[in-house]
């Protein structure tokens, strides 16, 4: 699961890439960026599912079943090591990985466009 | 009414322990195929050294009461809502499947970003950052699987307990004796 160290690392790498000091090979960058986008969507969909299980009921009226229902509820959201926080952190890291790669892709697109413009100018 | 509570009690005790059930629970508890499969799966996952961190019990020991000491036992059991418990179980299973599928798609693609594919002084860090991220990615799937299996145990226990509970007879000892008197039983009804 994503940690604060992952966030710190990818914040640094995203800034390196944005500054033009880090590039991912064009042969893989588009696929990797798309994979990050897809995985972000998976985590977002899971967070939506969590809203259905963040209030657990139906275990009967017993002190132990009440405590058990509360345990399941807080495992979904609001407790220590809960899924909602883990998914939220995962999304944060994936967004940073995507941003790191995106800077490479954007530079490549920019480069291609300027090359195309130069060719057009030369052929006119 | 004590007997139908045994599966629920065993399921709760397994949650209480937060680990694999012992032989007593196996011999005395819910032996339905679903519960057995769930217990086996939990055993497999806890032995797999997946890197998942386990928490101590969230259900305090004093929350366990002898059912015989509780009033309104039938009413308490009727508060079990099998549809709700089933919906919660299937939601966790859906989330586990979605996470597993997502990771299966994501892993092979993002590992194309090997060290030699990066240009720049931080290239090695980027490649190792992706590797480290991927190492922990399965923890969420294992955790979702564990929650789903524990909910399956709870669901199975509730499915056995609720239909097995019968309301207390409305007659008392004295009214039973009265019903033995010829003519009184029909008068009562």
Coordinates of C-alpha atoms in Angstrom, one line a residue:
Chain A
X1 CA 0.0 0.0 0.0
X2 CA 1.2 3.5 -0.7
X3 CA 3.1 5.3 2.1
X4 CA 4.1 8.9 2.7
X5 CA 7.5 7.9 1.5
X6 CA 6.0 7.0 -1.9
X7 CA 4.3 10.4 -2.0
X8 CA 7.5 12.3 -1.2
X9 CA 9.5 10.3 -3.8
X10 CA 7.0 10.8 -6.6
X11 CA 6.5 14.5 -5.7
X12 CA 10.2 14.9 -6.3
X13 CA 10.2 12.8 -9.5
X14 CA 7.2 14.7 -10.9
X15 CA 9.0 18.0 -10.3
X16 CA 12.2 16.6 -12.0
X17 CA 10.1 15.6 -15.0
X18 CA 8.2 18.9 -15.2
X19 CA 11.6 20.7 -15.1
X20 CA 12.7 18.6 -18.1
X21 CA 15.3 16.6 -16.2
X22 CA 13.5 13.3 -16.3
X23 CA 12.0 11.6 -19.3
X24 CA 10.4 8.2 -20.0
X25 CA 11.1 6.5 -23.3
X26 CA 8.3 7.3 -25.9
X27 CA 8.0 3.6 -26.7
X28 CA 6.4 2.9 -23.3
X29 CA 5.2 6.3 -22.0
X30 CA 1.7 6.4 -23.5
X31 CA 0.9 2.9 -22.3
X32 CA 2.2 3.6 -18.8
X33 CA 0.3 6.8 -18.6
X34 CA -2.9 5.0 -19.7
X35 CA -2.3 2.2 -17.2
X36 CA -2.0 4.8 -14.4
X37 CA -5.3 6.5 -15.5
X38 CA -7.1 3.1 -15.5
X39 CA -5.8 2.2 -12.1
X40 CA -6.8 5.5 -10.7
X41 CA -10.3 4.8 -12.0
X42 CA -10.3 1.4 -10.4
X43 CA -9.4 2.9 -7.0
X44 CA -12.1 5.6 -7.4
X45 CA -14.7 2.9 -8.2
X46 CA -13.7 1.0 -5.1
X47 CA -14.1 4.1 -3.0
X48 CA -17.6 4.4 -4.3
X49 CA -18.3 0.8 -3.4
X50 CA -17.0 1.5 0.1
X51 CA -19.8 4.0 0.7
X52 CA -22.1 1.0 0.7
X53 CA -20.3 -0.8 3.5
X54 CA -19.1 2.1 5.7
X55 CA -22.2 1.7 7.8
X56 CA -22.7 -2.0 8.7
X57 CA -25.9 -3.3 10.2
X58 CA -27.9 -6.5 10.3
X59 CA -25.8 -8.5 12.7
X60 CA -28.5 -8.7 15.4
X61 CA -28.9 -7.0 18.7
X62 CA -25.9 -8.2 20.8
X63 CA -23.1 -6.3 22.3
X64 CA -20.5 -8.4 20.5
X65 CA -22.3 -8.1 17.1
X66 CA -22.5 -4.4 17.6
X67 CA -18.8 -4.3 18.2
X68 CA -18.2 -6.5 15.2
X69 CA -20.4 -4.3 12.9
X70 CA -18.4 -1.3 14.1
X71 CA -15.1 -3.1 13.3
X72 CA -16.3 -3.8 9.7
X73 CA -17.6 -0.2 9.3
X74 CA -14.3 1.3 10.4
X75 CA -12.3 -1.1 8.3
X76 CA -14.2 0.4 5.3
X77 CA -13.7 4.0 6.4
X78 CA -12.7 6.0 9.4
X79 CA -10.6 3.5 11.3
X80 CA -7.0 2.6 11.6
X81 CA -5.7 1.1 8.4
X82 CA -9.0 1.6 6.7
X83 CA -9.6 1.0 3.0
X84 CA -10.8 4.5 2.1
X85 CA -7.5 6.0 3.3
X86 CA -5.4 3.3 1.6
X87 CA -7.2 3.9 -1.7
X88 CA -7.0 7.7 -1.3
X89 CA -3.2 7.4 -0.8
X90 CA -2.9 5.0 -3.7
X91 CA -4.7 7.5 -5.9
X92 CA -2.4 10.3 -4.8
X93 CA 0.7 8.3 -5.7
X94 CA -0.7 7.1 -9.0
X95 CA -1.6 10.7 -9.9
X96 CA 2.0 11.7 -9.2
X97 CA 3.4 8.8 -11.3
X98 CA 1.0 9.7 -14.1
X99 CA 2.1 13.4 -13.9
X100 CA 5.7 12.4 -14.0
X101 CA 5.1 10.4 -17.2
X102 CA 2.7 13.0 -18.6
X103 CA 5.4 15.7 -18.7
X104 CA 7.5 13.3 -20.9
X105 CA 4.5 12.7 -23.2
X106 CA 3.7 16.4 -23.4
X107 CA 7.2 17.3 -24.3
X108 CA 7.2 14.5 -27.0
X109 CA 3.9 15.8 -28.5
X110 CA 5.3 19.4 -28.4
X111 CA 8.5 18.2 -30.1
X112 CA 6.5 16.3 -32.8
X113 CA 4.3 19.4 -33.4
X114 CA 7.3 21.7 -33.8
X115 CA 9.0 19.2 -36.1
X116 CA 5.9 18.9 -38.2
X117 CA 5.6 22.7 -38.4
X118 CA 9.3 23.0 -39.4
X119 CA 8.8 20.4 -42.2
X120 CA 5.7 22.2 -43.4
X121 CA 7.6 25.5 -43.5
X122 CA 10.5 23.9 -45.4
X123 CA 8.3 22.3 -48.0
X124 CA 6.3 25.5 -48.8
Chain B
X1 CA -32.7 -21.3 21.7
X2 CA -29.1 -21.6 22.8
X3 CA -28.1 -24.0 20.1
X4 CA -28.8 -21.8 17.1
X5 CA -26.5 -19.2 18.7
X6 CA -23.5 -21.5 18.6
X7 CA -22.5 -20.7 15.0
X8 CA -22.8 -17.0 15.7
X9 CA -20.8 -17.3 18.9
X10 CA -18.1 -19.2 17.1
X11 CA -18.0 -16.7 14.2
X12 CA -17.7 -13.8 16.7
X13 CA -15.0 -15.7 18.6
X14 CA -13.1 -16.1 15.4
X15 CA -13.3 -12.3 14.8
X16 CA -12.3 -11.8 18.4
X17 CA -9.1 -13.8 17.9
X18 CA -8.3 -12.1 14.6
X19 CA -6.6 -15.3 13.5
X20 CA -7.2 -18.8 12.3
X21 CA -9.9 -20.7 14.2
X22 CA -8.9 -23.4 16.6
X23 CA -9.9 -27.1 16.6
X24 CA -12.7 -26.5 19.1
X25 CA -14.3 -23.9 16.8
X26 CA -13.9 -26.2 13.9
X27 CA -15.5 -29.1 15.7
X28 CA -18.3 -27.1 17.4
X29 CA -19.0 -24.3 15.0
X30 CA -20.6 -23.6 11.6
X31 CA -19.5 -26.5 9.4
X32 CA -21.4 -25.4 6.3
X33 CA -19.4 -25.5 3.0
X34 CA -19.3 -21.6 2.9
X35 CA -18.0 -21.2 6.4
X36 CA -15.5 -24.0 6.0
X37 CA -14.2 -22.5 2.7
X38 CA -14.0 -19.1 4.3
X39 CA -12.0 -20.5 7.3
X40 CA -9.6 -22.3 5.0
X41 CA -9.1 -19.2 2.9
X42 CA -8.4 -17.1 6.0
X43 CA -5.9 -19.7 7.1
X44 CA -4.2 -19.7 3.7
X45 CA -4.0 -15.9 3.6
X46 CA -2.7 -15.5 7.1
X47 CA 0.0 -18.1 6.4
X48 CA 1.0 -16.5 3.1
X49 CA 3.2 -13.8 4.6
X50 CA 1.7 -11.3 2.3
X51 CA 3.0 -8.3 4.2
X52 CA -0.5 -7.3 5.4
X53 CA -0.4 -5.9 8.9
X54 CA -2.9 -7.4 11.3
X55 CA -4.7 -5.4 14.0
X56 CA -5.6 -6.6 17.5
X57 CA -9.2 -7.6 18.1
X58 CA -11.6 -4.7 17.8
X59 CA -14.3 -6.6 19.7
X60 CA -13.6 -6.3 23.5
X61 CA -13.8 -9.5 25.5
X62 CA -16.5 -8.0 27.7
X63 CA -18.8 -7.7 24.7
X64 CA -19.3 -11.5 24.8
X65 CA -22.3 -12.4 26.9
X66 CA -23.8 -15.7 27.7
X67 CA -27.0 -15.8 25.5
X68 CA -28.8 -17.4 28.4
X69 CA -28.3 -14.2 30.4
X70 CA -29.8 -11.9 27.8
X71 CA -33.4 -10.9 27.7
X72 CA -35.5 -10.7 24.5
X73 CA -33.3 -13.2 22.8
X74 CA -35.7 -14.0 20.0
X75 CA -36.1 -10.3 19.3
X76 CA -32.4 -9.7 19.3
X77 CA -31.9 -12.5 16.8
X78 CA -34.7 -11.2 14.6
X79 CA -32.6 -8.0 14.2
X80 CA -30.3 -9.9 12.0
X81 CA -31.0 -8.8 8.4
X82 CA -29.8 -11.5 6.0
X83 CA -30.3 -9.3 2.9
X84 CA -28.2 -6.6 4.4
X85 CA -25.4 -8.9 5.5
X86 CA -25.4 -10.6 2.1
X87 CA -25.2 -7.2 0.3
X88 CA -22.2 -6.2 2.5
X89 CA -20.5 -9.5 1.8
X90 CA -21.0 -9.3 -2.0
X91 CA -19.8 -5.7 -2.0
X92 CA -16.5 -6.7 -0.5
X93 CA -16.2 -9.5 -2.9
X94 CA -16.8 -7.2 -5.8
X95 CA -14.2 -4.8 -4.5
X96 CA -11.7 -7.6 -4.1
X97 CA -12.3 -8.7 -7.7
X98 CA -12.1 -5.2 -9.0
X99 CA -8.8 -4.6 -7.2
X100 CA -7.3 -7.9 -8.4
X101 CA -8.3 -7.3 -12.0
X102 CA -7.0 -3.7 -11.8
X103 CA -3.6 -4.9 -10.4
X104 CA -3.4 -7.6 -13.0
X105 CA -3.8 -5.1 -15.8
X106 CA -1.7 -2.3 -14.2
X107 CA 1.4 -4.4 -13.1
X108 CA 2.6 -5.8 -16.5
X109 CA 2.2 -2.4 -18.2
X110 CA 3.8 -0.2 -15.7
X111 CA 6.8 -2.5 -15.4
X112 CA 7.7 -1.5 -18.9
X113 CA 9.1 1.6 -17.3
X114 CA 12.4 -0.1 -16.5
X115 CA 15.5 1.8 -15.4
X116 CA 16.9 1.9 -19.0
X117 CA 13.7 3.5 -20.3
X118 CA 14.2 6.6 -18.1
X119 CA 16.5 9.4 -19.1
X120 CA 17.8 11.7 -16.4
X121 CA 19.7 11.6 -13.1
X122 CA 16.6 10.5 -11.2
X123 CA 15.8 7.6 -13.7
X124 CA 17.0 4.9 -11.3
X125 CA 14.9 6.3 -8.5
X126 CA 11.8 6.4 -10.8
X127 CA 12.3 2.7 -11.8
X128 CA 12.9 1.6 -8.2
X129 CA 9.9 3.7 -7.1
X130 CA 7.7 1.8 -9.4
X131 CA 9.1 -1.5 -8.3
X132 CA 8.5 -0.6 -4.6
X133 CA 5.0 0.5 -5.4
X134 CA 4.2 -2.7 -7.1
X135 CA 5.6 -4.8 -4.2
X136 CA 2.8 -3.5 -1.9
X137 CA 0.0 -3.4 -4.5
X138 CA -1.2 -6.9 -3.6
X139 CA -1.7 -6.0 0.1
X140 CA -5.0 -4.3 -0.7
X141 CA -6.3 -7.4 -2.6
X142 CA -5.3 -9.7 0.3
X143 CA -6.9 -7.3 2.9
X144 CA -10.2 -7.1 0.9
X145 CA -10.2 -10.9 0.6
X146 CA -9.8 -11.3 4.4
X147 CA -12.6 -8.9 5.1
X148 CA -14.8 -10.7 2.5
X149 CA -14.1 -14.1 4.0
X150 CA -14.8 -12.8 7.6
X151 CA -18.1 -11.4 6.3
X152 CA -18.8 -14.7 4.7
X153 CA -18.4 -16.4 8.1
X154 CA -20.7 -13.9 9.7
X155 CA -23.3 -14.3 6.9
X156 CA -23.2 -18.1 7.2
X157 CA -23.7 -17.9 11.0
X158 CA -26.6 -15.5 10.6
X159 CA -28.2 -17.7 7.9
X160 CA -28.1 -20.6 10.4
X161 CA -29.0 -18.7 13.5
X162 CA -32.0 -16.6 12.4
X163 CA -34.2 -19.4 10.9
X164 CA -33.3 -21.7 13.8
X165 CA -34.6 -19.3 16.5
X166 CA -38.1 -19.8 17.7
X167 CA -40.2 -17.4 19.6
X168 CA -40.9 -18.2 23.2
X169 CA -44.3 -19.9 23.7
X170 CA -46.9 -17.4 24.8
X171 CA -48.4 -19.9 27.3
X172 CA -47.2 -20.2 30.9
X173 CA -46.9 -23.2 33.2
X174 CA -50.2 -22.4 34.8
X175 CA -52.0 -21.9 31.5
X176 CA -50.7 -25.2 30.3
X177 CA -52.2 -26.9 33.4
X178 CA -55.4 -25.1 32.7
X179 CA -55.4 -26.4 29.1
X180 CA -55.4 -30.0 30.5
X181 CA -58.8 -29.4 32.0
X182 CA -61.4 -30.7 29.6
X183 CA -63.1 -27.8 27.9
X184 CA -60.5 -25.2 28.9
X185 CA -58.3 -25.6 25.9
X186 CA -61.0 -24.8 23.4
X187 CA -62.3 -22.0 25.5
X188 CA -58.7 -20.5 25.5
X189 CA -58.5 -20.6 21.7

